[in-house]
mmCIF file of C-alpha atoms in Angstrom:
data_model
loop_
_atom_site.group_PDB
_atom_site.id
_atom_site.type_symbol
_atom_site.label_atom_id
_atom_site.label_comp_id
_atom_site.label_asym_id
_atom_site.label_seq_id
_atom_site.Cartn_x
_atom_site.Cartn_y
_atom_site.Cartn_z
ATOM 1 C CA GLU A 1 24.104 -33.673 134.394
ATOM 2 C CA ALA A 2 24.924 -36.288 136.203
ATOM 3 C CA GLN A 3 22.310 -37.558 138.289
ATOM 4 C CA VAL A 4 19.937 -39.956 139.886
ATOM 5 C CA THR A 5 16.248 -38.853 139.578
ATOM 6 C CA GLN A 6 13.142 -40.222 140.587
ATOM 7 C CA ASN A 7 9.398 -40.800 140.267
ATOM 8 C CA PRO A 8 7.005 -39.150 140.778
ATOM 9 C CA ARG A 9 8.309 -37.422 143.904
ATOM 10 C CA TYR A 10 5.097 -37.329 145.808
ATOM 11 C CA LEU A 11 2.444 -39.916 146.039
ATOM 12 C CA ILE A 12 -1.227 -40.537 147.928
ATOM 13 C CA THR A 13 -1.804 -43.984 147.411
ATOM 14 C CA VAL A 14 -4.513 -45.934 149.624
ATOM 15 C CA THR A 15 -3.907 -49.169 151.181
ATOM 16 C CA GLY A 16 -3.478 -52.228 148.893
ATOM 17 C CA LYS A 17 -3.336 -50.129 145.786
ATOM 18 C CA LYS A 18 0.085 -51.794 143.704
ATOM 19 C CA LEU A 19 2.673 -49.065 142.849
ATOM 20 C CA THR A 20 5.946 -48.575 141.464
ATOM 21 C CA VAL A 21 8.347 -45.945 142.019
ATOM 22 C CA THR A 22 10.703 -45.700 139.007
ATOM 23 C CA CYS A 23 14.844 -44.950 139.432
ATOM 24 C CA SER A 24 16.852 -43.644 136.912
ATOM 25 C CA GLN A 25 20.902 -43.123 136.788
ATOM 26 C CA ASN A 26 22.586 -41.392 133.856
ATOM 27 C CA MET A 27 26.237 -42.919 135.538
ATOM 28 C CA ASN A 28 26.846 -45.664 133.756
ATOM 29 C CA HIS A 29 26.880 -47.144 137.738
ATOM 30 C CA GLU A 30 27.056 -50.780 138.543
ATOM 31 C CA TYR A 31 25.259 -50.127 141.784
ATOM 32 C CA MET A 32 22.098 -49.249 142.699
ATOM 33 C CA SER A 33 19.979 -48.549 145.892
ATOM 34 C CA TRP A 34 16.247 -48.111 147.529
ATOM 35 C CA TYR A 35 16.622 -46.700 150.689
ATOM 36 C CA ARG A 36 13.825 -45.332 153.359
ATOM 37 C CA GLN A 37 14.235 -43.021 155.183
ATOM 38 C CA ASP A 38 12.219 -42.594 158.642
ATOM 39 C CA PRO A 39 12.768 -40.195 161.778
ATOM 40 C CA GLY A 40 14.784 -41.698 164.851
ATOM 41 C CA LEU A 41 15.708 -44.408 162.101
ATOM 42 C CA GLY A 42 17.737 -43.145 160.091
ATOM 43 C CA LEU A 43 18.405 -44.420 155.902
ATOM 44 C CA ARG A 44 17.341 -47.648 156.189
ATOM 45 C CA GLN A 45 18.705 -49.807 152.638
ATOM 46 C CA ILE A 46 16.156 -52.100 151.283
ATOM 47 C CA TYR A 47 17.351 -53.912 148.515
ATOM 48 C CA TYR A 48 20.809 -52.860 146.898
ATOM 49 C CA SER A 49 21.829 -54.141 143.033
ATOM 50 C CA MET A 50 25.396 -54.715 141.762
ATOM 51 C CA ASN A 51 23.969 -55.344 138.407
ATOM 52 C CA VAL A 52 21.892 -55.778 135.537
ATOM 53 C CA GLU A 53 19.761 -59.287 136.930
ATOM 54 C CA VAL A 54 21.700 -58.827 140.282
ATOM 55 C CA THR A 55 19.888 -58.048 143.421
ATOM 56 C CA ASP A 56 20.350 -58.485 147.018
ATOM 57 C CA LYS A 57 17.600 -58.149 150.541
ATOM 58 C CA GLY A 58 19.007 -54.861 152.628
ATOM 59 C CA ASP A 59 17.738 -54.692 156.208
ATOM 60 C CA VAL A 60 13.776 -53.439 155.218
ATOM 61 C CA PRO A 61 12.965 -55.229 152.760
ATOM 62 C CA GLU A 62 9.458 -57.100 153.130
ATOM 63 C CA GLY A 63 6.809 -55.530 151.526
ATOM 64 C CA TYR A 64 8.648 -54.614 148.314
ATOM 65 C CA LYS A 65 10.008 -55.679 145.253
ATOM 66 C CA VAL A 66 12.504 -54.498 142.677
ATOM 67 C CA SER A 67 14.341 -55.179 139.337
ATOM 68 C CA ARG A 68 17.066 -54.765 137.401
ATOM 69 C CA LYS A 69 16.790 -55.369 133.068
ATOM 70 C CA GLU A 70 19.105 -52.068 132.581
ATOM 71 C CA LYS A 71 22.041 -50.449 133.500
ATOM 72 C CA ARG A 72 20.464 -47.445 134.429
ATOM 73 C CA ASN A 73 17.141 -48.216 135.755
ATOM 74 C CA PHE A 74 15.530 -49.994 139.365
ATOM 75 C CA PRO A 75 12.157 -49.603 140.397
ATOM 76 C CA LEU A 76 11.202 -50.161 143.436
ATOM 77 C CA ILE A 77 7.914 -52.090 143.575
ATOM 78 C CA LEU A 78 5.061 -52.019 145.970
ATOM 79 C CA GLU A 79 2.735 -54.772 145.062
ATOM 80 C CA SER A 80 -0.008 -53.878 148.429
ATOM 81 C CA PRO A 81 0.794 -50.676 150.384
ATOM 82 C CA SER A 82 0.352 -50.323 154.304
ATOM 83 C CA PRO A 83 0.428 -47.744 155.711
ATOM 84 C CA ASN A 84 3.801 -48.258 157.616
ATOM 85 C CA GLN A 85 5.532 -47.638 154.236
ATOM 86 C CA THR A 86 5.150 -44.343 154.607
ATOM 87 C CA SER A 87 8.283 -42.466 154.493
ATOM 88 C CA LEU A 88 10.222 -40.750 152.379
ATOM 89 C CA TYR A 89 12.009 -42.912 149.590
ATOM 90 C CA PHE A 90 15.932 -42.222 148.319
ATOM 91 C CA CYS A 91 16.962 -44.357 144.471
ATOM 92 C CA ALA A 92 21.363 -43.980 145.091
ATOM 93 C CA SER A 93 24.152 -45.168 142.461
ATOM 94 C CA ARG A 94 27.700 -45.391 143.145
ATOM 95 C CA PRO A 95 29.844 -46.145 140.535
ATOM 96 C CA GLY A 96 31.359 -49.661 141.370
ATOM 97 C CA GLN A 97 34.677 -50.432 140.538
ATOM 98 C CA GLY A 98 36.449 -48.952 143.986
ATOM 99 C CA ARG A 99 34.465 -46.056 144.668
ATOM 100 C CA TYR A 100 32.192 -46.366 146.204
ATOM 101 C CA GLU A 101 30.838 -42.417 147.003
ATOM 102 C CA GLN A 102 26.442 -42.635 147.021
ATOM 103 C CA TYR A 103 24.826 -40.415 144.831
ATOM 104 C CA PHE A 104 21.286 -39.901 145.619
ATOM 105 C CA GLY A 105 18.205 -39.039 144.171
ATOM 106 C CA PRO A 106 15.918 -36.049 145.210
ATOM 107 C CA GLY A 107 13.918 -39.024 147.202
ATOM 108 C CA THR A 108 9.655 -39.943 146.188
ATOM 109 C CA ARG A 109 7.391 -39.030 149.523
ATOM 110 C CA LEU A 110 5.404 -42.026 149.389
ATOM 111 C CA THR A 111 1.747 -42.099 151.528
ATOM 112 C CA VAL A 112 -0.225 -44.757 152.300
ATOM 113 C CA THR A 113 -3.948 -44.129 153.853
ATOM 114 C CA SER B 1 24.068 -55.203 168.620
ATOM 115 C CA GLN B 2 25.528 -53.431 165.535
ATOM 116 C CA LYS B 3 25.462 -49.763 166.609
ATOM 117 C CA ILE B 4 26.035 -46.659 164.383
ATOM 118 C CA GLU B 5 25.420 -42.918 166.859
ATOM 119 C CA GLN B 6 25.652 -39.946 166.457
ATOM 120 C CA ASN B 7 24.588 -36.561 168.247
ATOM 121 C CA SER B 8 20.397 -36.571 168.041
ATOM 122 C CA GLU B 9 20.677 -33.381 169.474
ATOM 123 C CA ALA B 10 21.835 -30.547 167.292
ATOM 124 C CA LEU B 11 25.256 -28.258 167.496
ATOM 125 C CA ASN B 12 24.726 -24.765 167.553
ATOM 126 C CA ILE B 13 27.692 -23.056 166.662
ATOM 127 C CA GLN B 14 29.227 -19.167 165.484
ATOM 128 C CA GLU B 15 29.648 -18.301 162.227
ATOM 129 C CA GLY B 16 33.697 -18.684 161.665
ATOM 130 C CA LYS B 17 33.692 -21.436 165.160
ATOM 131 C CA THR B 18 34.288 -24.876 164.171
ATOM 132 C CA ALA B 19 32.589 -27.339 164.185
ATOM 133 C CA THR B 20 33.231 -30.520 165.485
ATOM 134 C CA LEU B 21 30.407 -33.900 165.359
ATOM 135 C CA THR B 22 30.698 -37.293 166.354
ATOM 136 C CA CYS B 23 31.094 -41.107 165.202
ATOM 137 C CA ASN B 24 30.981 -43.707 166.863
ATOM 138 C CA TYR B 25 30.563 -47.445 165.930
ATOM 139 C CA THR B 26 30.432 -50.663 167.671
ATOM 140 C CA ASN B 27 30.323 -54.358 165.923
ATOM 141 C CA TYR B 28 31.737 -53.632 162.870
ATOM 142 C CA SER B 29 35.219 -53.868 161.089
ATOM 143 C CA PRO B 30 33.794 -50.682 158.403
ATOM 144 C CA ALA B 31 36.772 -51.021 155.419
ATOM 145 C CA TYR B 32 35.707 -47.271 154.736
ATOM 146 C CA LEU B 33 33.081 -44.454 156.281
ATOM 147 C CA GLN B 34 31.558 -42.194 154.507
ATOM 148 C CA TRP B 35 30.612 -38.291 155.398
ATOM 149 C CA TYR B 36 27.271 -36.533 153.687
ATOM 150 C CA ARG B 37 25.534 -33.996 153.837
ATOM 151 C CA GLN B 38 22.139 -33.916 153.702
ATOM 152 C CA ASP B 39 19.147 -30.468 153.144
ATOM 153 C CA PRO B 40 16.093 -29.999 154.163
ATOM 154 C CA GLY B 41 13.545 -32.693 152.207
ATOM 155 C CA ARG B 42 16.748 -33.670 149.766
ATOM 156 C CA GLY B 43 18.413 -36.227 149.531
ATOM 157 C CA PRO B 44 21.620 -37.107 151.205
ATOM 158 C CA VAL B 45 24.807 -35.396 149.533
ATOM 159 C CA PHE B 46 28.805 -37.066 148.865
ATOM 160 C CA LEU B 47 31.675 -35.212 151.233
ATOM 161 C CA LEU B 48 33.971 -37.632 151.578
ATOM 162 C CA LEU B 49 35.553 -40.990 151.965
ATOM 163 C CA ILE B 50 38.241 -42.268 154.511
ATOM 164 C CA ARG B 51 39.747 -45.667 154.658
ATOM 165 C CA GLU B 52 40.993 -47.704 157.444
ATOM 166 C CA ASN B 53 44.057 -47.885 156.759
ATOM 167 C CA GLU B 54 43.919 -43.502 156.870
ATOM 168 C CA LYS B 55 43.746 -41.391 159.417
ATOM 169 C CA GLU B 56 43.059 -38.238 158.384
ATOM 170 C CA LYS B 57 41.242 -36.304 155.541
ATOM 171 C CA ARG B 58 40.481 -34.079 154.206
ATOM 172 C CA LYS B 59 38.756 -31.351 151.694
ATOM 173 C CA GLU B 60 38.856 -27.920 151.671
ATOM 174 C CA ARG B 61 37.289 -27.248 154.608
ATOM 175 C CA LEU B 62 35.786 -29.785 155.820
ATOM 176 C CA LYS B 63 38.725 -32.330 158.057
ATOM 177 C CA VAL B 64 37.460 -36.476 158.929
ATOM 178 C CA THR B 65 39.721 -38.593 160.874
ATOM 179 C CA PHE B 66 39.598 -41.460 161.068
ATOM 180 C CA ASP B 67 40.059 -43.969 165.658
ATOM 181 C CA THR B 68 39.053 -47.855 164.122
ATOM 182 C CA THR B 69 41.330 -48.205 167.967
ATOM 183 C CA LEU B 70 38.795 -46.220 169.883
ATOM 184 C CA LYS B 71 36.310 -46.634 167.021
ATOM 185 C CA GLN B 72 35.303 -43.131 166.198
ATOM 186 C CA SER B 73 35.707 -40.637 163.139
ATOM 187 C CA LEU B 74 35.325 -37.045 163.629
ATOM 188 C CA PHE B 75 33.962 -35.169 161.310
ATOM 189 C CA HIS B 76 34.838 -30.567 161.691
ATOM 190 C CA ILE B 77 34.109 -28.016 159.675
ATOM 191 C CA THR B 78 36.341 -24.673 159.930
ATOM 192 C CA ALA B 79 35.302 -21.389 159.446
ATOM 193 C CA SER B 80 32.624 -22.244 159.335
ATOM 194 C CA GLN B 81 29.212 -20.641 157.637
ATOM 195 C CA PRO B 82 24.890 -20.363 158.069
ATOM 196 C CA ALA B 83 24.847 -22.541 153.906
ATOM 197 C CA ASP B 84 26.816 -25.067 156.409
ATOM 198 C CA SER B 85 23.384 -25.670 158.306
ATOM 199 C CA ALA B 86 22.907 -28.999 157.904
ATOM 200 C CA THR B 87 22.645 -32.553 157.767
ATOM 201 C CA TYR B 88 25.057 -34.418 158.320
ATOM 202 C CA LEU B 89 25.404 -38.305 158.571
ATOM 203 C CA CYS B 90 28.093 -40.926 158.531
ATOM 204 C CA ALA B 91 27.860 -43.742 156.443
ATOM 205 C CA LEU B 92 30.541 -46.981 157.485
ATOM 206 C CA LEU B 93 30.826 -50.124 154.547
ATOM 207 C CA SER B 94 30.940 -53.532 157.083
ATOM 208 C CA SER B 95 34.207 -54.734 154.878
ATOM 209 C CA ASN B 96 31.924 -58.687 156.509
ATOM 210 C CA THR B 97 28.483 -57.599 154.563
ATOM 211 C CA GLY B 98 29.536 -55.437 152.044
ATOM 212 C CA LYS B 99 26.524 -53.246 152.408
ATOM 213 C CA LEU B 100 26.640 -49.395 153.580
ATOM 214 C CA ILE B 101 25.355 -48.446 156.888
ATOM 215 C CA PHE B 102 24.079 -45.030 158.115
ATOM 216 C CA GLY B 103 23.624 -43.468 161.728
ATOM 217 C CA GLN B 104 20.862 -41.313 162.289
ATOM 218 C CA GLY B 105 21.787 -37.106 161.310
ATOM 219 C CA THR B 106 23.637 -34.615 164.165
ATOM 220 C CA THR B 107 21.982 -31.358 162.868
ATOM 221 C CA LEU B 108 23.795 -28.699 162.650
ATOM 222 C CA GLN B 109 22.411 -24.900 163.152
ATOM 223 C CA VAL B 110 25.965 -22.152 162.853
ATOM 224 C CA LYS B 111 24.842 -18.538 163.451
ATOM 225 C CA PRO B 112 25.180 -16.022 161.673
#
């Protein structure tokens, strides 16, 4: 089944404890993105990647890191999480090559205390 | 400043009626506009894409219009059903930045 998977789906952590949220897609898509969704603010892009080893900042990149060592994986790293990073996070991919529809993962609900 | 606006108030309609949702934008030059459906606690699901040189796009009971002069897109669901109840997001692909920017979404409630 073509899909985007994220792990973990739920995570409660403490301020300053490094964490990684994994994202994987099995559709051979070129583009991958991370978004956070907050009430009243909608979906905001954190980082995106156009291909392996090519990443760029989105609208809210502060406090986050990403890497794209393989085409299928795009992990999101929070080196020192803070409570303002409590949010619902979505990974997404799109085919590229003139196709712009995005396929979203199921979401990761992160709480930082 | 750049803005995408969707009606933040929920839209409540009766089953069988046509639902019309609005997406307005300012200070963008979108190459494409997309509509997504999002159910509570789940990721958005792509529905339709319309290009800047297209006036209208249809898919089954869905219809999207795109007016670059008015800077507005309308999303219609005909013969609406309770299963259509969800939040609908519009998103612009900016031809300037190449980024996809989302509106905050409008929640549709279809009552039987």
